[in-house]
Short mmCIF file of C-alpha atoms and ligand atoms in Angstrom, two decimals:
data_model
loop_
_atom_site.label_atom_id
_atom_site.label_comp_id
_atom_site.label_asym_id
_atom_site.label_seq_id
_atom_site.Cartn_x
_atom_site.Cartn_y
_atom_site.Cartn_z
CA MET J 1 -80.19 -136.40 -32.87
CA THR J 2 -82.21 -133.26 -32.20
CA SER J 3 -81.03 -129.87 -33.29
CA SER J 4 -80.19 -127.29 -30.62
CA VAL J 5 -81.33 -124.46 -32.90
CA GLY J 6 -84.48 -122.75 -31.57
CA ILE J 7 -87.61 -122.54 -33.67
CA VAL J 8 -87.66 -119.28 -35.59
CA PRO J 9 -91.12 -118.20 -36.69
CA PRO J 10 -91.42 -117.84 -40.47
CA PRO J 11 -91.03 -114.20 -41.54
CA ALA J 12 -94.65 -113.97 -42.65
CA LEU J 13 -95.79 -114.56 -39.06
CA ALA J 14 -93.63 -111.77 -37.81
CA ARG J 15 -94.92 -109.27 -40.36
CA ALA J 16 -98.57 -110.25 -40.64
CA GLY J 17 -100.88 -107.49 -39.41
CA GLN J 18 -102.01 -109.55 -36.43
CA GLU J 19 -104.22 -106.84 -34.99
CA THR J 20 -106.00 -106.08 -38.23
CA SER J 21 -106.50 -109.69 -39.21
CA SER J 22 -108.20 -110.35 -35.88
CA VAL J 23 -110.84 -107.75 -36.77
CA VAL J 24 -111.86 -109.73 -39.81
CA ARG J 25 -111.82 -113.01 -37.88
CA ASP J 26 -113.80 -111.50 -35.00
CA SER J 27 -116.43 -110.18 -37.43
CA LEU J 28 -116.87 -113.61 -38.96
CA ILE J 29 -117.19 -115.20 -35.52
CA LEU J 30 -119.62 -112.57 -34.21
CA ALA J 31 -121.77 -112.84 -37.33
CA ALA J 32 -122.22 -116.54 -36.64
CA THR J 33 -122.84 -116.27 -32.88
CA PRO J 34 -126.45 -117.11 -31.95
CA GLY J 35 -128.28 -114.38 -30.07
CA ILE J 36 -126.04 -111.58 -31.31
CA LEU J 37 -127.37 -109.08 -33.79
CA SER J 38 -124.22 -108.44 -35.75
CA PHE J 39 -123.70 -105.22 -37.67
CA SER J 40 -120.02 -106.08 -37.96
CA GLY J 41 -119.31 -108.03 -41.16
CA GLY J 42 -120.25 -106.81 -44.62
CA PHE J 43 -122.36 -109.88 -45.25
CA PRO J 44 -124.87 -109.56 -48.11
CA ALA J 45 -128.44 -110.37 -47.08
CA PRO J 46 -128.64 -114.16 -47.49
CA GLU J 47 -132.40 -114.21 -48.12
CA LEU J 48 -131.76 -112.11 -51.22
CA PHE J 49 -129.34 -114.57 -52.81
CA ASP J 50 -130.95 -115.92 -55.98
CA VAL J 51 -130.49 -119.51 -54.83
CA GLU J 52 -132.94 -120.90 -57.38
CA GLY J 53 -131.38 -119.05 -60.30
CA LEU J 54 -127.88 -120.08 -59.27
CA ARG J 55 -128.96 -123.66 -58.66
CA ALA J 56 -130.41 -123.75 -62.17
CA SER J 57 -127.16 -122.38 -63.58
CA TYR J 58 -124.98 -124.93 -61.77
CA ASP J 59 -127.40 -127.61 -62.85
CA HIS J 60 -127.28 -126.52 -66.48
CA VAL J 61 -123.48 -126.35 -66.51
CA LEU J 62 -123.06 -129.76 -64.91
CA ARG J 63 -125.71 -131.33 -67.13
CA THR J 64 -124.54 -129.92 -70.46
CA ALA J 65 -120.79 -129.47 -69.98
CA GLY J 66 -120.03 -131.26 -66.73
CA ARG J 67 -116.71 -132.73 -67.75
CA ARG J 68 -115.36 -129.38 -68.91
CA ALA J 69 -116.77 -127.62 -65.85
CA LEU J 70 -114.96 -130.01 -63.53
CA GLN J 71 -111.62 -129.81 -65.35
CA TYR J 72 -108.63 -127.48 -64.90
CA SER J 73 -109.03 -124.32 -66.94
CA ALA J 74 -107.25 -121.14 -68.10
CA THR J 75 -105.61 -118.97 -65.45
CA GLU J 76 -107.11 -115.75 -66.89
CA GLY J 77 -110.58 -117.18 -66.38
CA ASP J 78 -113.66 -118.40 -68.23
CA PRO J 79 -113.87 -116.52 -71.57
CA ASP J 80 -117.67 -116.24 -71.33
CA LEU J 81 -117.46 -114.78 -67.85
CA ARG J 82 -114.76 -112.31 -68.89
CA ALA J 83 -116.88 -111.28 -71.88
CA ALA J 84 -119.97 -110.84 -69.68
CA ILE J 85 -118.06 -108.67 -67.21
CA ALA J 86 -116.53 -106.60 -70.03
CA ALA J 87 -119.98 -106.10 -71.59
CA ARG J 88 -121.44 -105.03 -68.25
CA LEU J 89 -118.61 -102.54 -67.71
CA ALA J 90 -119.03 -101.22 -71.27
CA SER J 91 -122.76 -100.69 -70.67
CA GLN J 92 -121.73 -98.54 -67.71
CA GLY J 93 -119.40 -96.37 -69.79
CA PHE J 94 -116.10 -98.12 -69.09
CA ALA J 95 -114.43 -99.40 -72.27
CA ALA J 96 -113.38 -102.84 -71.05
CA ASP J 97 -111.50 -105.45 -73.05
CA PRO J 98 -112.17 -109.09 -72.04
CA ASP J 99 -108.52 -109.89 -72.83
CA ARG J 100 -107.41 -107.50 -70.12
CA ILE J 101 -109.53 -109.17 -67.43
CA VAL J 102 -108.29 -111.79 -64.99
CA ILE J 103 -110.94 -113.63 -62.99
CA THR J 104 -109.74 -113.85 -59.39
CA THR J 105 -110.78 -115.77 -56.31
CA GLY J 106 -112.68 -112.80 -54.91
CA ALA J 107 -111.54 -109.22 -55.32
CA GLN J 108 -109.38 -109.94 -52.29
CA GLN J 109 -107.11 -112.17 -54.36
CA GLY J 110 -106.88 -109.41 -56.95
CA LEU J 111 -105.60 -107.05 -54.26
CA SER J 112 -103.03 -109.59 -53.03
CA LEU J 113 -101.77 -110.32 -56.54
CA LEU J 114 -101.55 -106.63 -57.37
CA ALA J 115 -99.67 -105.91 -54.15
CA GLY J 116 -97.13 -108.54 -55.19
CA GLU J 117 -96.76 -107.20 -58.73
CA LEU J 118 -96.86 -103.44 -58.17
CA LEU J 119 -95.06 -103.14 -54.84
CA GLY J 120 -91.80 -104.43 -53.49
CA PRO J 121 -90.54 -104.40 -49.90
CA GLY J 122 -90.30 -100.80 -48.70
CA ASP J 123 -92.30 -99.38 -51.61
CA THR J 124 -94.93 -96.86 -50.66
CA VAL J 125 -98.64 -97.14 -51.40
CA LEU J 126 -100.88 -94.21 -50.53
CA VAL J 127 -104.20 -95.15 -48.97
CA GLU J 128 -107.33 -93.34 -47.85
CA ASN J 129 -107.40 -93.01 -44.07
CA PRO J 130 -109.35 -94.94 -42.82
CA THR J 131 -109.34 -97.72 -45.41
CA TYR J 132 -110.26 -101.36 -46.08
CA VAL J 133 -108.42 -103.49 -43.53
CA SER J 134 -107.74 -106.48 -45.77
CA ALA J 135 -106.09 -104.31 -48.43
CA LEU J 136 -103.71 -103.17 -45.71
CA GLN J 137 -103.05 -106.83 -44.95
CA SER J 138 -102.19 -107.47 -48.61
CA PHE J 139 -99.77 -104.54 -48.62
CA ALA J 140 -98.20 -105.66 -45.32
CA ALA J 141 -97.75 -109.18 -46.69
CA VAL J 142 -95.35 -107.88 -49.35
CA ARG J 143 -93.72 -105.53 -46.84
CA ALA J 144 -94.90 -102.42 -48.65
CA ARG J 145 -95.38 -99.22 -46.66
CA ALA J 146 -98.95 -97.91 -46.53
CA VAL J 147 -99.02 -94.15 -46.04
CA PRO J 148 -102.30 -92.52 -45.01
CA VAL J 149 -103.88 -89.65 -46.90
CA ALA J 150 -106.56 -87.51 -45.25
CA THR J 151 -110.19 -87.99 -46.27
CA ASP J 152 -113.33 -85.99 -45.63
CA GLU J 153 -116.98 -86.92 -46.10
CA GLN J 154 -116.44 -86.98 -49.88
CA GLY J 155 -113.35 -89.18 -49.86
CA ILE J 156 -109.68 -88.49 -50.43
CA VAL J 157 -108.65 -84.84 -50.10
CA VAL J 158 -106.89 -83.85 -53.31
CA GLU J 159 -104.50 -81.33 -51.70
CA ALA J 160 -103.46 -83.92 -49.11
CA LEU J 161 -102.90 -86.43 -51.91
CA ALA J 162 -100.74 -83.97 -53.87
CA ASP J 163 -98.67 -83.27 -50.72
CA ALA J 164 -98.24 -86.97 -49.98
CA ILE J 165 -97.11 -87.66 -53.55
CA ARG J 166 -94.45 -84.94 -53.34
CA ARG J 167 -93.32 -86.04 -49.88
CA GLU J 168 -93.44 -89.82 -50.13
CA ARG J 169 -92.61 -90.64 -53.78
CA PRO J 170 -95.12 -93.50 -53.78
CA ALA J 171 -95.33 -96.32 -56.29
CA ALA J 172 -99.12 -96.59 -56.14
CA ILE J 173 -102.33 -95.28 -54.73
CA TYR J 174 -105.11 -97.57 -53.51
CA LEU J 175 -108.63 -96.27 -53.19
CA VAL J 176 -112.27 -97.36 -52.95
CA PRO J 177 -114.12 -94.61 -54.82
CA ASN J 178 -117.72 -95.75 -54.28
CA PHE J 179 -119.37 -96.22 -50.85
CA GLN J 180 -115.97 -96.72 -49.30
CA ASN J 181 -115.29 -99.40 -46.75
CA PRO J 182 -115.39 -98.38 -43.92
CA ALA J 183 -116.35 -94.69 -44.17
CA GLY J 184 -119.08 -94.95 -46.81
CA HIS J 185 -118.03 -91.89 -48.83
CA THR J 186 -118.16 -91.59 -52.62
CA LEU J 187 -115.55 -89.57 -54.48
CA PRO J 188 -117.07 -86.76 -56.62
CA ALA J 189 -116.25 -86.64 -60.34
CA ALA J 190 -113.94 -83.63 -60.03
CA ARG J 191 -111.80 -85.41 -57.43
CA ARG J 192 -111.68 -88.55 -59.60
CA ALA J 193 -110.31 -86.46 -62.46
CA ALA J 194 -107.78 -84.85 -60.10
CA VAL J 195 -106.60 -88.26 -58.82
CA ALA J 196 -106.14 -89.43 -62.42
CA GLU J 197 -104.21 -86.28 -63.34
CA LEU J 198 -101.91 -86.55 -60.32
CA ALA J 199 -101.23 -90.24 -60.95
CA ALA J 200 -100.44 -89.56 -64.60
CA ALA J 201 -98.23 -86.59 -63.80
CA HIS J 202 -96.21 -88.46 -61.17
CA GLY J 203 -96.13 -91.93 -62.73
CA LEU J 204 -98.16 -93.72 -60.04
CA TRP J 205 -100.16 -96.91 -60.38
CA ILE J 206 -103.80 -96.61 -59.36
CA VAL J 207 -105.56 -99.56 -57.77
CA GLU J 208 -109.26 -98.69 -58.00
CA ASP J 209 -111.11 -101.15 -55.79
CA ASP J 210 -114.77 -100.92 -56.74
CA PRO J 211 -116.97 -103.71 -55.34
CA TYR J 212 -119.87 -101.39 -54.44
CA ALA J 213 -120.47 -99.28 -57.57
CA GLU J 214 -123.65 -101.16 -58.42
CA LEU J 215 -125.12 -100.81 -54.94
CA ARG J 216 -126.14 -97.16 -55.25
CA PHE J 217 -129.66 -96.71 -53.91
CA ASP J 218 -130.20 -92.93 -53.86
CA GLY J 219 -131.04 -92.76 -57.57
CA ALA J 220 -128.17 -90.39 -58.46
CA PRO J 221 -126.30 -91.11 -61.70
CA ARG J 222 -123.27 -93.38 -61.78
CA LEU J 223 -119.92 -91.61 -61.53
CA PRO J 224 -117.11 -92.35 -64.02
CA ARG J 225 -114.53 -94.94 -63.07
CA ILE J 226 -111.12 -93.40 -62.45
CA SER J 227 -109.55 -96.15 -64.56
CA GLY J 228 -111.61 -94.90 -67.51
CA TYR J 229 -109.84 -91.54 -67.68
CA PRO J 230 -107.57 -91.62 -70.78
CA ALA J 231 -104.63 -90.16 -68.82
CA VAL J 232 -104.40 -93.31 -66.69
CA HIS J 233 -105.52 -96.06 -69.06
CA ASP J 234 -102.01 -97.56 -68.96
CA ARG J 235 -101.48 -97.16 -65.21
CA SER J 236 -104.78 -97.96 -63.54
CA ILE J 237 -106.20 -101.30 -62.47
CA LEU J 238 -109.92 -101.63 -61.83
CA VAL J 239 -110.78 -104.34 -59.31
CA GLY J 240 -114.31 -105.73 -59.04
CA SER J 241 -116.31 -108.53 -57.52
CA LEU J 242 -119.38 -110.67 -57.92
CA SER J 243 -119.52 -111.09 -54.12
CA LYS J 244 -122.00 -108.28 -53.55
CA LEU J 245 -123.91 -108.86 -56.80
CA LEU J 246 -124.36 -112.66 -56.79
CA ALA J 247 -122.95 -114.34 -53.69
CA PRO J 248 -119.64 -114.00 -51.81
CA GLY J 249 -119.37 -117.75 -51.25
CA MET J 250 -118.69 -118.25 -54.97
CA ARG J 251 -115.47 -116.27 -54.42
CA LEU J 252 -115.47 -114.66 -57.84
CA GLY J 253 -113.79 -111.34 -58.46
CA TRP J 254 -111.96 -109.81 -61.38
CA LEU J 255 -109.48 -107.16 -62.32
CA HIS J 256 -109.03 -105.18 -65.53
CA ALA J 257 -105.43 -104.20 -66.07
CA PRO J 258 -103.09 -102.77 -68.72
CA ALA J 259 -101.40 -105.52 -70.75
CA PRO J 260 -98.08 -105.76 -68.81
CA VAL J 261 -99.85 -105.91 -65.44
CA HIS J 262 -102.43 -108.33 -66.80
CA ARG J 263 -99.64 -110.66 -67.88
CA ALA J 264 -97.77 -110.38 -64.58
CA VAL J 265 -100.92 -110.95 -62.52
CA ALA J 266 -101.87 -114.00 -64.58
CA LEU J 267 -98.42 -115.49 -63.97
CA ALA J 268 -98.65 -114.77 -60.24
CA LYS J 269 -102.12 -116.30 -60.11
CA GLN J 270 -100.83 -119.41 -61.81
CA ALA J 271 -98.39 -119.78 -58.94
CA ALA J 272 -101.05 -118.97 -56.33
CA ASP J 273 -103.95 -121.22 -57.33
CA MET J 274 -103.71 -121.98 -61.09
CA HIS J 275 -107.19 -120.59 -61.70
CA SER J 276 -110.41 -119.81 -59.88
CA SER J 277 -112.98 -122.59 -59.68
CA THR J 278 -113.97 -123.68 -63.20
CA VAL J 279 -117.48 -124.75 -62.25
CA ASP J 280 -118.24 -121.59 -60.26
CA GLN J 281 -117.07 -119.42 -63.16
CA ALA J 282 -119.13 -121.40 -65.66
CA ALA J 283 -122.22 -121.17 -63.47
CA ALA J 284 -121.74 -117.42 -63.03
CA ALA J 285 -121.29 -116.97 -66.79
CA HIS J 286 -124.45 -118.95 -67.47
CA TYR J 287 -126.35 -117.03 -64.82
CA LEU J 288 -125.31 -113.67 -66.30
CA ALA J 289 -126.32 -114.86 -69.79
CA THR J 290 -129.75 -116.13 -68.76
CA HIS J 291 -130.89 -114.01 -65.81
CA ASP J 292 -131.68 -110.35 -65.43
CA LEU J 293 -129.02 -109.23 -62.95
CA ASP J 294 -130.30 -105.65 -63.11
CA ALA J 295 -133.76 -106.73 -61.98
CA HIS J 296 -132.21 -108.71 -59.14
CA LEU J 297 -130.06 -105.74 -58.12
CA THR J 298 -133.10 -103.47 -58.13
CA THR J 299 -134.58 -105.71 -55.42
CA VAL J 300 -131.29 -105.78 -53.50
CA ARG J 301 -130.85 -102.00 -53.65
CA HIS J 302 -134.40 -101.44 -52.49
CA ALA J 303 -133.90 -103.72 -49.49
CA TYR J 304 -130.56 -102.10 -48.63
CA ARG J 305 -132.08 -98.62 -48.78
CA GLU J 306 -134.82 -99.68 -46.36
CA ARG J 307 -132.23 -101.16 -44.01
CA ALA J 308 -130.02 -98.07 -44.18
CA GLU J 309 -133.05 -95.93 -43.38
CA ALA J 310 -134.01 -98.17 -40.44
CA MET J 311 -130.50 -97.86 -39.03
CA LEU J 312 -130.29 -94.11 -39.61
CA ALA J 313 -133.68 -93.67 -37.92
CA GLY J 314 -132.45 -95.55 -34.84
CA LEU J 315 -128.99 -94.01 -34.48
CA ALA J 316 -130.02 -90.71 -32.90
CA ALA J 317 -131.56 -92.57 -29.97
CA ALA J 318 -128.87 -95.27 -29.86
CA LEU J 319 -125.67 -93.21 -29.78
CA PRO J 320 -124.69 -90.63 -27.18
CA GLU J 321 -125.43 -86.96 -27.78
CA GLY J 322 -122.75 -85.30 -29.86
CA SER J 323 -122.19 -88.36 -32.05
CA HIS J 324 -122.32 -88.01 -35.80
CA TRP J 325 -122.49 -90.49 -38.63
CA SER J 326 -122.43 -90.86 -42.40
CA HIS J 327 -125.56 -90.92 -44.57
CA PRO J 328 -124.67 -93.46 -47.24
CA ALA J 329 -126.15 -93.24 -50.73
CA GLY J 330 -125.36 -96.90 -51.33
CA GLY J 331 -123.04 -99.69 -50.34
CA MET J 332 -123.19 -101.43 -47.00
CA PHE J 333 -121.83 -99.29 -44.18
CA ILE J 334 -122.54 -96.43 -41.83
CA TRP J 335 -119.47 -94.89 -40.20
CA ALA J 336 -120.07 -93.20 -36.88
CA ARG J 337 -118.04 -91.12 -34.45
CA LEU J 338 -118.91 -90.83 -30.79
CA PRO J 339 -117.92 -87.75 -28.76
CA ASP J 340 -114.28 -87.44 -27.64
CA GLY J 341 -113.34 -89.76 -24.82
CA HIS J 342 -115.28 -92.77 -26.08
CA ASP J 343 -113.34 -95.89 -27.03
CA THR J 344 -115.41 -98.19 -29.23
CA ALA J 345 -112.96 -101.10 -28.92
CA ALA J 346 -113.23 -100.98 -25.12
CA LEU J 347 -117.03 -100.78 -25.43
CA LEU J 348 -117.36 -103.78 -27.74
CA PRO J 349 -117.49 -106.50 -25.01
CA LYS J 350 -120.30 -104.54 -23.34
CA ALA J 351 -122.11 -104.37 -26.69
CA VAL J 352 -121.72 -108.09 -27.24
CA ALA J 353 -123.03 -108.75 -23.72
CA ALA J 354 -126.08 -106.65 -24.71
CA GLY J 355 -126.48 -108.82 -27.83
CA VAL J 356 -125.25 -106.45 -30.53
CA ALA J 357 -121.95 -106.12 -32.41
CA TYR J 358 -120.18 -103.57 -34.59
CA VAL J 359 -116.60 -103.12 -35.76
CA PRO J 360 -114.47 -100.61 -33.82
CA GLY J 361 -112.96 -98.05 -36.18
CA ALA J 362 -109.34 -98.15 -35.01
CA PRO J 363 -108.04 -101.04 -37.19
CA PHE J 364 -109.09 -99.24 -40.37
CA TYR J 365 -106.58 -96.47 -39.71
CA VAL J 366 -102.98 -96.30 -40.75
CA GLY J 367 -100.99 -94.50 -38.08
CA THR J 368 -102.85 -92.87 -35.22
CA PRO J 369 -106.40 -94.25 -35.02
CA ASP J 370 -109.50 -92.42 -33.92
CA PRO J 371 -110.76 -94.65 -31.07
CA ALA J 372 -114.19 -93.01 -31.03
CA THR J 373 -115.18 -94.35 -34.47
CA LEU J 374 -117.11 -97.47 -35.42
CA ARG J 375 -118.48 -99.16 -38.52
CA LEU J 376 -122.00 -100.53 -38.77
CA SER J 377 -123.11 -102.74 -41.63
CA PHE J 378 -126.79 -102.25 -42.39
CA ILE J 379 -127.28 -104.89 -45.08
CA THR J 380 -127.39 -108.25 -43.32
CA ASN J 381 -130.33 -107.78 -40.98
CA GLN J 382 -133.94 -106.95 -41.76
CA PRO J 383 -135.35 -103.58 -40.56
CA SER J 384 -137.11 -105.10 -37.53
CA ALA J 385 -133.86 -106.72 -36.36
CA ILE J 386 -132.00 -103.47 -37.01
CA ARG J 387 -134.47 -101.65 -34.75
CA THR J 388 -133.90 -104.26 -32.02
CA GLY J 389 -130.15 -103.91 -32.46
CA MET J 390 -130.32 -100.13 -32.19
CA ALA J 391 -132.33 -100.48 -28.95
CA ARG J 392 -129.66 -102.83 -27.58
CA LEU J 393 -126.94 -100.40 -28.61
CA SER J 394 -128.65 -97.58 -26.73
CA THR J 395 -128.27 -99.51 -23.45
CA LEU J 396 -124.49 -98.99 -23.63
CA PHE J 397 -124.64 -95.25 -23.14
C1 PLP T 1 -113.30 -102.53 -50.43
C2 PLP T 1 -113.31 -104.02 -50.57
N1 PLP T 1 -112.50 -104.61 -51.45
C3 PLP T 1 -112.48 -105.94 -51.62
C4 PLP T 1 -113.30 -106.76 -50.88
C5 PLP T 1 -113.19 -108.25 -51.08
O1 PLP T 1 -114.29 -108.77 -51.72
P1 PLP T 1 -114.35 -110.25 -52.29
O2 PLP T 1 -115.43 -110.95 -51.56
O3 PLP T 1 -114.65 -110.10 -53.74
O4 PLP T 1 -113.02 -110.89 -52.08
C6 PLP T 1 -114.17 -106.20 -49.94
C7 PLP T 1 -115.03 -107.07 -49.13
O5 PLP T 1 -115.79 -106.67 -48.31
C8 PLP T 1 -114.17 -104.80 -49.77
O6 PLP T 1 -114.97 -104.18 -48.90
#
């Protein structure tokens, strides 16, 4: 006998940010489409992956400890990898404790797990506007309310943040302090201190998502991590990733959290996937112990600077008069705004027909989007291809 009850979609389908998730999917598809020069996804330059070094590390791990590397392992992650990440953070002035690190399946999993632990349905999380689309997806998945806070070319505006805290009574603030995705800005030290003070004064959690700190290519000194300010040591979670340093396909990220959050996240991760891949973690730990990551990153940063310069040099001719764009000091993205009246989402099919792709800015906004904005990733293509792409872009206008 068949039931007469209609099929009700599961609640997750109803609440998933369908529009925003399609941006990520579209970027992945466009990046793999032959003939299209894609500036859409934040894909690290594949020719710069240290394939040989990583192959040697996988080889070593499988040869010397293969049975352990192929077995289930601890949810918190490989102790050697946690120690290597803590040591790297310490060398950069952040007092990390390996026992407060959880290795995650990409930083993205860290964001999802944190959303689940820090936010309940209806809870408010303040976000930079615009912000990283997939963080918004993680917040939407737990039915939290993302409230936008104004940004300028240096990042979140402290007065706007203070107003939003008073008005919205948020549980947390999420921000990307270095070379932000999508806008590319980097928060100055004074604003970092102000964010920490406000969070401490109002009892907010800080989720500091920092995958790009090590991709600075303008030579300026590293800025302090917000999570390192003593006022917020018990209420700030630093989220990081090996995606942009080693290879995103390994799906290795991490978070450093105060003890209660660390415990809660580890429990949630156990339910989600038990642990991140044992063999990938072991290979990464061996790689970090035996290779000079700093030397590798020097090469990567140099290449990214050249690519950023090639894109910046082509933008004046490619975009219509009256456009303006960011001048990144690192990271992966240039954020541009065309003159009023342009709609970059409507223009995208024309761009793709011309053989070039970008990401329209609208999905990165919470609330009213600015349709004239777009994000260009400069890291995936070599300078000659970037010049070709800029020439193709110019045919749109
Ligand atoms: C700001 C930000 N956070 C997190 C991530 C996720 O990175 P992962 O590959 O480590 O999951 C990205 C990826 O582009 C990102 O831009």
